[in-house]
C-alpha cells in the first residue's frame, strides 16, 4: 500500500519558522511529491514540489525565498522548511504524491494525499 504522513505543524508568531516532515511509504521510486495548503474558505494551493530521485523543485510565488523543500531518501521523508512566516500562511498543510508533475503541480489532483497538519501563524 501507499501512505503519506505529515508532522511538524503547530503555532508560531509571525516572522518565526517551522519545519514540516512527510514520511512516505510504497511510492514509486521516481515520483513527484509536493506540499499543498488550504485555509478555511479558500481553494487548495500548491506550495512546493520536488522530484524524488532527482533535485528539481518548484515553489509558488507566495512562498519562494521563504520556504524550502528538501528530501532525505534514506529516511523516505520530504521536508518543508518555512521561514519568515506570515499570518496568511495559516492553513492545513498537506503532503501529496503523483508520478505526473502535471497532475501534482498544475492540476492539484495528485493520486496520494496525507491527512494534513495545522500551521497557525499569529501576530
mmCIF file of C-alpha atoms in Angstrom:
data_model
loop_
_atom_site.group_PDB
_atom_site.id
_atom_site.type_symbol
_atom_site.label_atom_id
_atom_site.label_comp_id
_atom_site.label_asym_id
_atom_site.label_seq_id
_atom_site.Cartn_x
_atom_site.Cartn_y
_atom_site.Cartn_z
ATOM 1 C CA UNK A 1 0.000 0.000 0.000
ATOM 2 C CA UNK A 2 0.958 3.653 -0.307
ATOM 3 C CA UNK A 3 0.843 6.175 2.518
ATOM 4 C CA UNK A 4 1.898 9.706 3.418
ATOM 5 C CA UNK A 5 2.057 11.125 6.930
ATOM 6 C CA UNK A 6 2.757 14.764 7.793
ATOM 7 C CA UNK A 7 4.069 16.116 11.073
ATOM 8 C CA UNK A 8 5.654 19.261 12.468
ATOM 9 C CA UNK A 9 2.746 21.671 12.389
ATOM 10 C CA UNK A 10 1.967 23.991 15.253
ATOM 11 C CA UNK A 11 1.525 27.593 16.314
ATOM 12 C CA UNK A 12 4.149 30.248 15.724
ATOM 13 C CA UNK A 13 4.369 34.018 15.789
ATOM 14 C CA UNK A 14 4.736 35.955 12.565
ATOM 15 C CA UNK A 15 8.351 36.036 11.489
ATOM 16 C CA UNK A 16 9.080 32.668 13.041
ATOM 17 C CA UNK A 17 9.897 29.316 11.473
ATOM 18 C CA UNK A 18 8.539 25.784 11.347
ATOM 19 C CA UNK A 19 9.741 22.621 9.648
ATOM 20 C CA UNK A 20 7.234 20.100 8.357
ATOM 21 C CA UNK A 21 8.016 16.466 7.619
ATOM 22 C CA UNK A 22 6.269 13.933 5.412
ATOM 23 C CA UNK A 23 7.169 10.263 5.720
ATOM 24 C CA UNK A 24 6.126 8.232 2.709
ATOM 25 C CA UNK A 25 5.870 4.522 2.003
ATOM 26 C CA UNK A 26 5.079 2.351 -1.006
ATOM 27 C CA UNK A 27 5.504 5.101 -3.602
ATOM 28 C CA UNK A 28 7.241 4.724 -6.982
ATOM 29 C CA UNK A 29 10.993 5.143 -6.826
ATOM 30 C CA UNK A 30 10.853 8.112 -9.194
ATOM 31 C CA UNK A 31 7.890 10.272 -8.381
ATOM 32 C CA UNK A 32 6.886 13.853 -7.674
ATOM 33 C CA UNK A 33 5.961 14.961 -4.194
ATOM 34 C CA UNK A 34 4.584 18.264 -3.067
ATOM 35 C CA UNK A 35 3.275 20.399 -0.255
ATOM 36 C CA UNK A 36 -0.156 21.996 -0.516
ATOM 37 C CA UNK A 37 -2.177 24.105 1.863
ATOM 38 C CA UNK A 38 -5.777 25.055 2.373
ATOM 39 C CA UNK A 39 -7.208 27.754 4.602
ATOM 40 C CA UNK A 40 -10.913 27.990 5.529
ATOM 41 C CA UNK A 41 -12.909 29.491 2.687
ATOM 42 C CA UNK A 42 -10.006 29.319 0.254
ATOM 43 C CA UNK A 43 -9.017 26.957 -2.521
ATOM 44 C CA UNK A 44 -6.225 24.493 -2.005
ATOM 45 C CA UNK A 45 -2.963 25.833 -3.394
ATOM 46 C CA UNK A 46 0.376 24.319 -4.227
ATOM 47 C CA UNK A 47 3.250 25.461 -2.042
ATOM 48 C CA UNK A 48 6.278 23.500 -3.210
ATOM 49 C CA UNK A 49 7.141 20.365 -5.167
ATOM 50 C CA UNK A 50 10.188 18.156 -5.502
ATOM 51 C CA UNK A 51 11.147 15.300 -7.805
ATOM 52 C CA UNK A 52 12.088 12.287 -5.695
ATOM 53 C CA UNK A 53 15.030 10.646 -7.411
ATOM 54 C CA UNK A 54 16.257 13.987 -8.712
ATOM 55 C CA UNK A 55 16.591 17.529 -7.465
ATOM 56 C CA UNK A 56 14.095 19.609 -9.416
ATOM 57 C CA UNK A 57 11.924 21.841 -7.232
ATOM 58 C CA UNK A 58 9.029 24.247 -7.741
ATOM 59 C CA UNK A 59 7.668 26.952 -5.480
ATOM 60 C CA UNK A 60 4.617 29.141 -5.528
ATOM 61 C CA UNK A 61 5.316 32.848 -5.863
ATOM 62 C CA UNK A 62 3.866 33.496 -2.420
ATOM 63 C CA UNK A 63 6.474 31.366 -0.631
ATOM 64 C CA UNK A 64 9.518 31.464 -2.891
ATOM 65 C CA UNK A 65 12.525 32.705 -0.955
ATOM 66 C CA UNK A 66 10.898 31.873 2.381
ATOM 67 C CA UNK A 67 10.046 28.168 2.110
ATOM 68 C CA UNK A 68 12.405 25.387 1.076
ATOM 69 C CA UNK A 69 11.548 21.805 0.171
ATOM 70 C CA UNK A 70 14.099 19.026 0.567
ATOM 71 C CA UNK A 71 14.278 15.264 0.835
ATOM 72 C CA UNK A 72 16.086 12.517 2.713
ATOM 73 C CA UNK A 73 15.798 9.432 0.542
ATOM 74 C CA UNK A 74 17.336 7.166 3.188
ATOM 75 C CA UNK A 75 14.555 8.095 5.603
ATOM 76 C CA UNK A 76 11.783 8.213 2.970
ATOM 77 C CA UNK A 77 10.999 11.737 4.072
ATOM 78 C CA UNK A 78 10.492 15.126 2.473
ATOM 79 C CA UNK A 79 10.602 18.368 4.409
ATOM 80 C CA UNK A 80 9.242 21.869 4.151
ATOM 81 C CA UNK A 81 11.318 24.465 5.967
ATOM 82 C CA UNK A 82 9.130 27.530 6.456
ATOM 83 C CA UNK A 83 10.824 30.793 7.394
ATOM 84 C CA UNK A 84 9.601 34.357 7.855
ATOM 85 C CA UNK A 85 6.095 33.051 8.396
ATOM 86 C CA UNK A 86 3.168 35.374 7.794
ATOM 87 C CA UNK A 87 -0.369 35.299 9.126
ATOM 88 C CA UNK A 88 -1.590 34.452 5.628
ATOM 89 C CA UNK A 89 0.458 31.244 5.752
ATOM 90 C CA UNK A 90 -2.043 29.876 8.271
ATOM 91 C CA UNK A 91 -3.591 26.738 6.783
ATOM 92 C CA UNK A 92 -3.697 22.985 6.897
ATOM 93 C CA UNK A 93 -0.641 21.726 5.052
ATOM 94 C CA UNK A 94 -0.871 18.509 3.073
ATOM 95 C CA UNK A 95 1.742 16.252 1.564
ATOM 96 C CA UNK A 96 0.913 14.685 -1.802
ATOM 97 C CA UNK A 97 2.481 12.453 -4.445
ATOM 98 C CA UNK A 98 1.961 11.587 -8.106
ATOM 99 C CA UNK A 99 4.173 10.281 -10.892
ATOM 100 C CA UNK A 100 2.844 13.059 -13.108
ATOM 101 C CA UNK A 101 4.074 16.560 -12.337
ATOM 102 C CA UNK A 102 1.105 17.889 -14.297
ATOM 103 C CA UNK A 103 -1.450 16.209 -12.069
ATOM 104 C CA UNK A 104 0.501 17.105 -8.930
ATOM 105 C CA UNK A 105 1.506 20.717 -9.578
ATOM 106 C CA UNK A 106 -0.628 22.011 -12.433
ATOM 107 C CA UNK A 107 -3.913 20.216 -11.764
ATOM 108 C CA UNK A 108 -3.596 19.716 -7.975
ATOM 109 C CA UNK A 109 -5.149 16.270 -8.401
ATOM 110 C CA UNK A 110 -2.360 14.075 -7.065
ATOM 111 C CA UNK A 111 -3.153 10.425 -6.536
ATOM 112 C CA UNK A 112 -1.931 10.193 -2.941
ATOM 113 C CA UNK A 113 -2.509 12.601 -0.062
ATOM 114 C CA UNK A 114 -1.702 12.755 3.620
ATOM 115 C CA UNK A 115 -4.131 13.800 6.333
ATOM 116 C CA UNK A 116 -2.620 17.240 6.849
ATOM 117 C CA UNK A 117 -1.003 19.168 9.680
ATOM 118 C CA UNK A 118 -2.203 22.516 11.007
ATOM 119 C CA UNK A 119 0.031 25.573 10.833
ATOM 120 C CA UNK A 120 -1.168 28.673 12.660
ATOM 121 C CA UNK A 121 0.696 31.973 12.455
ATOM 122 C CA UNK A 122 -0.296 34.815 14.752
ATOM 123 C CA UNK A 123 0.807 38.374 15.427
#
